[in-house]
N, CA and C of each residue as an Amber inpcrd file, in Angstrom:
protein
   417
  -8.3400000   3.4650000  -3.9380000  -7.1440000   3.9940000  -4.8070000
  -6.7860000   2.8600000  -6.3940000  -6.6860000   3.2800000  -7.3040000
  -5.9810000   1.9170000  -8.0490000  -5.1370000   1.6220000  -8.0970000
  -5.0210000   0.0950000  -7.9750000  -3.1980000  -0.2060000  -7.7070000
  -2.5450000   0.2720000  -8.6460000  -3.2680000   0.4830000 -10.2130000
  -1.5800000   0.5090000 -11.2950000  -1.4460000   2.0060000 -11.1830000
  -2.8990000   3.3630000 -10.5600000  -1.9230000   3.9510000 -10.9210000
  -1.0530000   4.5060000  -9.3170000  -1.6680000   4.1320000  -8.2990000
  -0.5000000   4.3930000  -6.8830000   1.1410000   3.6270000  -7.6000000
   0.9140000   2.5930000  -7.9580000   2.1350000   2.0770000  -9.2260000
   2.9550000   2.7050000 -10.2600000   2.1090000   3.5950000 -11.1280000
   2.7150000   4.2010000 -11.9740000   3.5860000   5.5140000 -11.0060000
   2.7560000   5.8660000 -10.5380000   2.7770000   7.3790000  -9.4740000
   3.5300000   7.0710000  -8.9890000   4.4860000   5.9390000  -8.1550000
   5.2310000   5.4520000  -7.5190000   6.6650000   5.3720000  -7.8800000
   6.0740000   4.5250000  -9.3090000   7.4800000   4.0810000 -10.1340000
   7.9340000   5.5250000 -10.9380000   6.9620000   6.3360000 -11.1510000
   7.2980000   7.8970000 -11.8230000   7.9860000   8.7550000 -10.8850000
   7.9890000   8.6070000  -9.4640000   8.6370000   9.3460000  -7.9530000
   9.5240000   8.6180000  -7.9590000  10.0500000   7.9900000  -8.2980000
  11.3540000   6.9670000  -8.2090000  12.0340000   7.3620000  -9.0770000
  11.6670000   7.0950000 -10.3600000  12.7230000   7.6970000 -11.4680000
  12.6640000   8.9950000 -11.1980000  12.1080000  10.6300000 -11.1250000
  12.4430000  11.2130000 -10.7790000  13.3530000  11.4970000  -9.7610000
  13.5560000  10.4990000  -9.0360000  14.5300000  11.1810000  -8.3640000
  15.5440000  10.7110000  -8.1440000  15.3650000   9.3900000  -8.5520000
  16.8720000   8.6210000  -9.1230000  17.5590000   9.8950000 -10.5360000
  16.8350000  10.2540000 -11.4330000  17.3590000  11.3040000 -12.0580000
  17.9870000  12.0160000 -11.9340000  17.4090000  13.2500000 -10.9020000
  17.5200000  14.2550000 -10.0080000  18.6960000  13.7930000  -9.1410000
  19.3620000  13.1050000  -8.5600000  20.1490000  13.0330000  -8.0270000
  21.2690000  12.3850000  -8.3250000  21.2130000  12.0990000 -10.2420000
  22.0450000  11.8470000 -10.8610000  22.4010000  10.4180000 -10.2980000
  21.9630000   9.5640000  -9.9630000  22.2630000   8.1350000  -9.7100000
  21.5500000   6.6490000 -10.7770000  21.2360000   7.3050000 -11.2330000
  21.2360000   6.8880000 -13.2710000  22.3290000   7.3760000 -13.8530000
  22.9740000   7.9820000 -13.1540000  24.3320000   7.6230000 -14.1930000
  25.3160000   6.7710000 -13.0230000  25.6420000   5.8920000 -14.3450000
  26.7100000   4.6110000 -14.5630000  28.0840000   5.3690000 -13.8270000
  28.3880000   6.2290000 -14.6430000  29.9170000   6.7690000 -14.0770000
  29.6830000   7.5390000 -12.6060000  28.4740000   7.7470000 -11.8920000
  28.6280000   8.1310000 -10.2920000  28.7700000   7.3730000  -9.9320000
  27.9050000   5.9940000 -10.4940000  27.9670000   5.2540000  -8.8980000
  29.3220000   3.9610000  -9.0570000  29.6160000   4.4190000 -10.1540000
  31.1460000   3.2830000 -10.5360000  32.2900000   3.8480000  -9.2350000
  32.1670000   5.6110000  -9.6530000  32.8750000   6.3280000  -9.0400000
  32.9410000   6.7460000  -7.1310000  31.5650000   5.6850000  -6.7270000
  31.3090000   6.1000000  -5.3560000  31.9260000   4.5120000  -4.6330000
  32.1830000   3.6910000  -5.5430000  32.9520000   1.9180000  -5.6780000
  33.9670000   2.1510000  -5.4080000  34.9090000   3.1780000  -5.9960000
  36.1700000   3.2850000  -6.5800000  36.8820000   4.3790000  -5.4050000
  36.7240000   3.2770000  -4.3210000  37.4730000   4.1110000  -2.8440000
  38.5210000   4.5610000  -2.9950000  39.2420000   4.0850000  -3.6710000
  40.8930000   4.1440000  -3.6050000  41.6740000   4.9940000  -5.2910000
  40.4250000   5.5490000  -5.9010000  40.4620000   6.3810000  -6.7480000
  40.1540000   7.5470000  -6.2290000  39.1050000   8.1910000  -7.5270000
  38.8110000   9.9390000  -7.1320000  36.8150000   8.9120000  -7.0840000
  37.4970000   8.6820000  -5.9890000  36.1850000   8.1630000  -5.1740000
  34.3450000   9.8030000  -4.7690000  33.5640000   9.3670000  -5.5660000
  32.9860000  10.2860000  -4.9510000  31.6480000   9.5390000  -4.4270000
  31.5610000  10.3690000  -2.3450000  30.5130000  10.1360000  -1.8190000
  29.2730000  10.1660000  -2.1820000  28.2040000  10.9120000  -2.9120000
  27.2760000  11.0970000  -3.1760000  26.0670000  10.0770000  -2.7230000
  26.7360000   9.0680000  -3.4020000  25.7960000   7.9840000  -3.2440000
  25.2550000   7.8480000  -2.3150000  26.3380000   8.1300000  -0.7510000
  26.1270000   7.3040000   0.1390000  24.9920000   8.7130000   1.0640000
  25.1740000   9.7160000   0.1090000  24.1820000  10.8880000   0.6260000
  22.5880000  10.9540000   0.2620000  23.2860000   9.9930000  -1.1240000
  21.3010000   9.7970000  -1.0120000  20.9800000   8.3180000  -0.3200000
  21.7140000   7.3210000  -0.2680000  20.7610000   5.9810000   0.4710000
  20.8120000   6.9290000   1.8830000  21.8080000   7.4850000   2.5950000
  21.3220000   8.8050000   4.4330000  20.2910000   9.2010000   4.4850000
  19.5080000   9.5680000   2.7630000  18.5600000  10.7590000   2.6090000
  17.6570000   9.9290000   3.0350000  17.4530000   8.2360000   2.3700000
  16.9490000   8.3670000   2.3780000  16.3560000   7.1880000   2.9350000
  17.2180000   6.9790000   4.3910000  17.0510000   6.6110000   5.9470000
  15.6840000   7.4690000   6.5460000  15.3450000   8.6070000   6.0930000
  14.0930000   9.0750000   7.1740000  13.0060000   8.8360000   6.6360000
  12.9780000   9.1780000   5.0730000  11.7050000   8.7800000   4.7760000
  10.9820000   7.7880000   4.3530000  11.9770000   7.1630000   4.8120000
  12.0330000   5.1660000   5.6070000  11.1860000   4.4740000   6.5060000
  12.0390000   5.6280000   7.6940000  11.8190000   5.2430000   8.9360000
  10.2190000   6.1750000   9.6240000   9.8910000   7.1410000   8.4820000
   8.4910000   7.4510000   8.9220000   7.7840000   7.4010000   8.3900000
   8.2460000   5.8750000   7.1720000   6.1280000   4.6480000   6.6000000
   6.6080000   3.4990000   7.4000000   8.2470000   3.4800000   8.2120000
   7.4940000   2.5450000   9.0210000   6.9290000   2.4550000  10.3430000
   6.9190000   3.6370000  11.2340000   6.1560000   4.5490000  11.6710000
   4.8390000   4.2540000  11.4520000   4.4360000   5.1850000  10.4360000
   2.9400000   4.8420000   9.2970000   2.5810000   3.0200000   9.3410000
   3.5660000   2.2400000   8.9980000   2.8780000   1.1250000   8.7960000
   2.5150000   0.2500000  10.1930000   3.1780000   0.3650000  10.7520000
   2.7570000   0.0120000  12.1880000   1.5380000   0.3560000  12.9890000
   1.0950000   1.7970000  12.3950000  -0.1200000   1.9510000  12.2690000
  -1.3070000   2.0130000  11.7910000  -1.1590000   0.9350000  10.3990000
  -2.2820000   0.5380000   9.7270000  -2.6310000  -0.6570000   9.8440000
  -3.2780000  -0.9900000   9.8050000  -4.0040000  -2.7040000   9.8290000
  -4.0450000  -3.5870000   8.7540000  -3.8270000  -2.2460000   7.2760000
  -3.3380000  -2.8620000   5.9370000  -3.0980000  -1.9710000   5.5670000
  -2.0970000  -1.9730000   3.7270000  -1.8700000  -0.3840000   3.2690000
  -3.0110000  -0.6310000   2.6910000  -2.4240000   0.6450000   1.9360000
  -3.8260000   1.6000000   0.8970000  -4.5400000   0.3750000   0.3580000
  -3.2890000  -0.0570000  -0.7270000  -3.3960000  -0.9110000  -2.2570000
  -3.5700000  -2.1100000  -1.7650000  -4.1460000  -2.4660000  -0.7520000
  -4.2880000  -3.8810000  -0.8430000  -4.5180000  -4.3200000   0.3420000
  -5.2550000  -5.6100000   0.7850000  -6.0660000  -6.4270000   1.6600000
  -4.9650000  -6.7000000   2.4210000  -3.7280000  -6.9090000   2.3660000
  -2.6720000  -7.6360000   3.0270000  -1.6230000  -6.5920000   3.3680000
  -0.1500000  -6.4130000   4.0500000   0.8770000  -5.8220000   4.0220000
   1.8910000  -7.7190000   3.4280000   1.9500000  -7.2590000   2.4150000
   3.7740000  -9.0110000   2.0160000   4.7060000  -8.4390000   2.2800000
   4.8580000  -8.7500000   3.3900000   6.2760000  -8.4990000   4.4030000
   7.2620000  -9.8760000   4.0760000   8.1880000  -9.3350000   3.8480000
   9.2020000 -11.5780000   3.9980000   8.6400000 -11.6700000   5.6020000
   8.7720000 -12.9730000   5.2190000   8.6320000 -13.6870000   6.4770000
  10.0570000 -14.1430000   7.3630000  10.3530000 -14.4380000   7.0640000
  11.5980000 -14.3950000   7.1540000  13.0250000 -13.6320000   7.3330000
  13.8390000 -14.3780000   8.4620000  15.5470000 -13.0890000   8.2070000
  16.5760000 -14.1110000   7.9980000  16.3910000 -15.3330000   7.3370000
  17.2430000 -16.5700000   6.8480000  18.4770000 -16.1680000   5.7750000
  19.3360000 -16.0730000   6.4690000  20.6150000 -15.8110000   5.5310000
  21.4380000 -17.2030000   5.3160000  20.6890000 -17.3490000   4.2610000
  21.2110000 -18.6010000   3.1960000  21.9290000 -18.3730000   2.1360000
  22.9570000 -19.8540000   1.3730000  23.3980000 -19.4870000   0.3270000
  22.9490000 -19.3970000  -1.2340000  21.7550000 -19.3900000  -1.5070000
  21.4550000 -18.4640000  -2.4450000  21.0320000 -17.0790000  -1.9750000
  20.9240000 -16.7730000  -0.9620000  20.8640000 -14.9800000  -0.7820000
  21.7850000 -14.4810000  -1.0320000  23.3260000 -14.9270000  -0.0570000
  24.6600000 -14.6960000   0.0540000  24.9960000 -14.7660000  -1.8880000
  24.9140000 -15.6480000  -2.6000000  25.1510000 -15.2130000  -4.0460000
  24.2310000 -14.6000000  -5.0900000  23.2860000 -14.6310000  -4.5730000
  22.3280000 -13.1370000  -5.1220000  23.0130000 -11.6810000  -4.7620000
  23.2380000 -11.8470000  -3.2870000  23.6670000 -10.2390000  -3.4840000
  25.3040000 -10.6850000  -3.8150000  26.4220000 -11.5290000  -3.3330000
  27.7870000 -10.9370000  -4.1650000  27.3380000 -10.7410000  -5.7020000
  26.2040000 -11.7280000  -7.2930000  26.3740000 -11.3620000  -7.6980000
  25.6350000  -9.4590000  -8.6020000  24.9280000  -9.4970000  -7.1640000
  24.3370000  -8.2570000  -7.8660000  25.7900000  -7.0330000  -7.2830000
  25.9830000  -7.1400000  -6.5440000  27.0010000  -6.5860000  -6.3450000
  27.8110000  -5.9960000  -7.2020000  28.2460000  -7.9900000  -7.8360000
  29.2030000  -7.3790000  -9.1980000  28.2060000  -6.6780000 -10.4270000
  28.0090000  -7.1180000 -10.3960000  26.8610000  -6.5740000 -11.8260000
  26.8920000  -4.9550000 -11.3550000  26.6710000  -4.5910000 -10.0490000
  26.5670000  -3.3410000 -10.3240000  27.7940000  -2.1770000 -10.1120000
  28.3520000  -3.0890000 -10.0040000  29.7940000  -2.5650000 -10.2920000
  30.8040000  -2.4970000 -11.1000000  30.4170000  -3.4460000 -11.9190000
  31.2530000  -3.4990000 -13.0580000  29.7930000  -2.6180000 -14.7080000
  28.7990000  -2.7250000 -13.7610000  27.8420000  -2.2070000 -15.0510000
  27.7010000  -0.5750000 -15.1090000  27.3190000  -0.3680000 -13.2330000
  27.4890000   1.2630000 -12.5410000  25.9960000   1.1920000 -11.9130000
  24.5450000  -0.0010000 -12.9850000  23.5330000   0.0570000 -12.9940000
  23.2280000  -0.8160000 -12.0780000  22.0440000  -0.6870000 -11.1110000
  21.0200000  -1.5650000 -10.5570000  19.8470000  -1.5090000 -11.2260000
  18.9490000  -2.6440000 -11.3070000  17.6440000  -2.1980000 -12.0650000
  16.2560000  -1.1500000 -11.6870000  16.3530000  -0.3860000 -10.8220000
  15.8620000   0.4970000 -11.0770000  16.6590000   1.7330000 -11.9300000
  18.0420000   2.3150000 -11.5220000  18.6040000   3.5750000 -12.4370000
  18.4140000   2.7390000 -14.0720000  18.5640000   1.3880000 -14.1300000
  18.6160000   0.3930000 -15.5770000  17.7300000   1.1810000 -16.5780000
  16.1770000   1.0060000 -15.6450000  14.7510000   1.3710000 -16.0160000
  14.1950000   2.4760000 -16.9320000  15.5390000   3.6290000 -15.5010000
  15.0260000   5.0710000 -15.3650000  16.1430000   5.0880000 -16.6400000
  17.4940000   4.7070000 -17.2980000  17.7510000   5.0960000 -18.2710000
  17.2220000   4.6180000 -19.3880000  16.4640000   3.8950000 -19.1250000
  15.6130000   3.1960000 -20.7650000  15.1160000   4.5930000 -22.0240000
  14.8340000   5.6630000 -20.5740000  13.7740000   6.8150000 -21.4860000
  15.5770000   7.7200000 -21.7100000  16.6290000   7.4320000 -20.8120000
  17.9630000   9.2060000 -21.2620000  18.2090000   8.4540000 -22.3740000
  19.5840000   7.0320000 -22.0480000  19.8930000   6.5600000 -23.2230000
  19.4860000   5.5000000 -23.3020000  18.4000000   4.5680000 -24.2020000
  17.8920000   3.4590000 -24.5750000  19.1610000   2.3960000 -25.2710000
  19.9590000   2.9150000 -26.1630000  20.3220000   1.8690000 -27.2030000
  21.2760000   1.6050000 -25.6620000  22.0200000   2.4090000 -24.6170000
  23.3550000   2.3300000 -24.4570000  22.9270000   0.8950000 -23.1440000
  22.0030000   1.3530000 -22.1570000  21.5380000   0.3080000 -21.3540000
  20.8070000  -0.7620000 -21.8450000  20.1790000  -1.1720000 -22.5900000
  19.1760000  -1.9580000 -23.4220000  20.0760000  -3.3830000 -23.0870000
  20.9760000  -3.7800000 -23.2680000  22.0480000  -5.0830000 -23.3950000
  21.5200000  -5.2820000 -21.8670000  21.9640000  -5.0500000 -20.9710000
  22.1240000  -4.7220000 -19.3840000  20.3750000  -4.6590000 -18.9970000
  19.3590000  -4.2800000 -19.4280000  17.7490000  -4.3630000 -18.7720000
  17.8980000  -5.6670000 -19.5650000  18.1880000  -6.4640000 -20.7430000
  17.9610000  -6.8180000 -21.1760000  18.2020000  -9.1450000 -20.5740000
  19.7970000  -8.4560000 -20.1110000  20.7630000  -9.4780000 -19.7030000
  19.7380000  -9.3950000 -18.0120000  19.3410000  -7.9250000 -17.6560000
  18.7090000  -8.4690000 -16.0930000  16.9300000  -9.1220000 -15.9690000
  16.4330000  -8.8770000 -17.5190000  15.4040000  -9.7490000 -17.9180000
  14.6360000 -11.2570000 -17.6490000  16.4970000 -11.8000000 -18.4630000
  16.8720000 -12.8330000 -18.5680000  17.4230000 -13.4890000 -17.0350000
  18.1030000 -13.0160000 -16.1150000  18.4950000 -13.4630000 -14.7790000
  17.0670000 -13.0490000 -14.1470000  16.3400000 -12.8840000 -14.7780000
  14.5080000 -12.9510000 -14.0740000  14.3810000 -14.1850000 -14.0010000
  14.0050000 -14.3070000 -15.7590000  13.7420000 -15.4800000 -15.7380000
  13.9290000 -16.8260000 -15.5430000  15.1110000 -16.8840000 -15.4590000
  16.1340000 -18.0630000 -15.6470000  15.5710000 -18.1470000 -13.4680000
  15.8610000 -17.2950000 -13.1110000  15.7330000 -17.6470000 -11.7890000
  13.9370000 -17.6020000 -11.2350000  12.5810000 -17.1510000 -12.2300000
  12.2680000 -18.0860000 -11.6710000  11.6470000 -19.2390000 -12.2430000
  12.5640000 -19.8620000 -13.8430000  12.2980000 -20.8370000 -14.1080000
  13.1870000 -22.3700000 -13.8190000  14.2610000 -21.5750000 -12.8130000
  15.6960000 -22.9360000 -12.2340000  15.2140000 -22.9900000 -11.6160000
  15.0190000 -24.0710000 -10.8670000  14.6050000 -24.3980000  -9.3100000
  16.4050000 -24.7130000  -8.8700000  16.2390000 -23.3580000  -7.5090000
  17.2330000 -23.2780000  -6.4040000  17.1870000 -23.8290000  -5.0260000
  18.3540000 -24.7090000  -5.4120000  18.2070000 -25.2090000  -3.3720000
  18.8340000 -24.2150000  -2.6930000  18.6330000 -24.4530000  -1.1230000
  19.1810000 -23.8640000  -0.2700000  20.2290000 -24.4130000   0.5980000
  20.2170000 -25.3420000   0.1690000  20.6170000 -26.4980000   1.3050000
  22.4360000 -26.3950000   0.0700000
């Protein structure tokens, strides 16, 4: 099967899941992070619901010699927790909390409210470009 078609169908399925679950709504995400205000636990149920299909995916993966659309599996080779990883995780969490968006829902929101989410997406791509072209030392 064509890798591009698989990627397109996967992306559409992911975007539809985000829209259906309401996770493309920044207000809902921010309400989840508002532990001492009007807390909305919906995101916890969505994340918990993702565990079941992911567990099945890992069971299926363990039985495959290669993925369906690539010659080999491309998995991280290390579980090393270093400074760049910690800084990146902190920055991701801060951006998620401030904007109520992370990359997946932001791209899905381009179809719903493009003008509102465009500054976030532009900043996200600028950050990706900076990461690619600015060397980062893990020492």
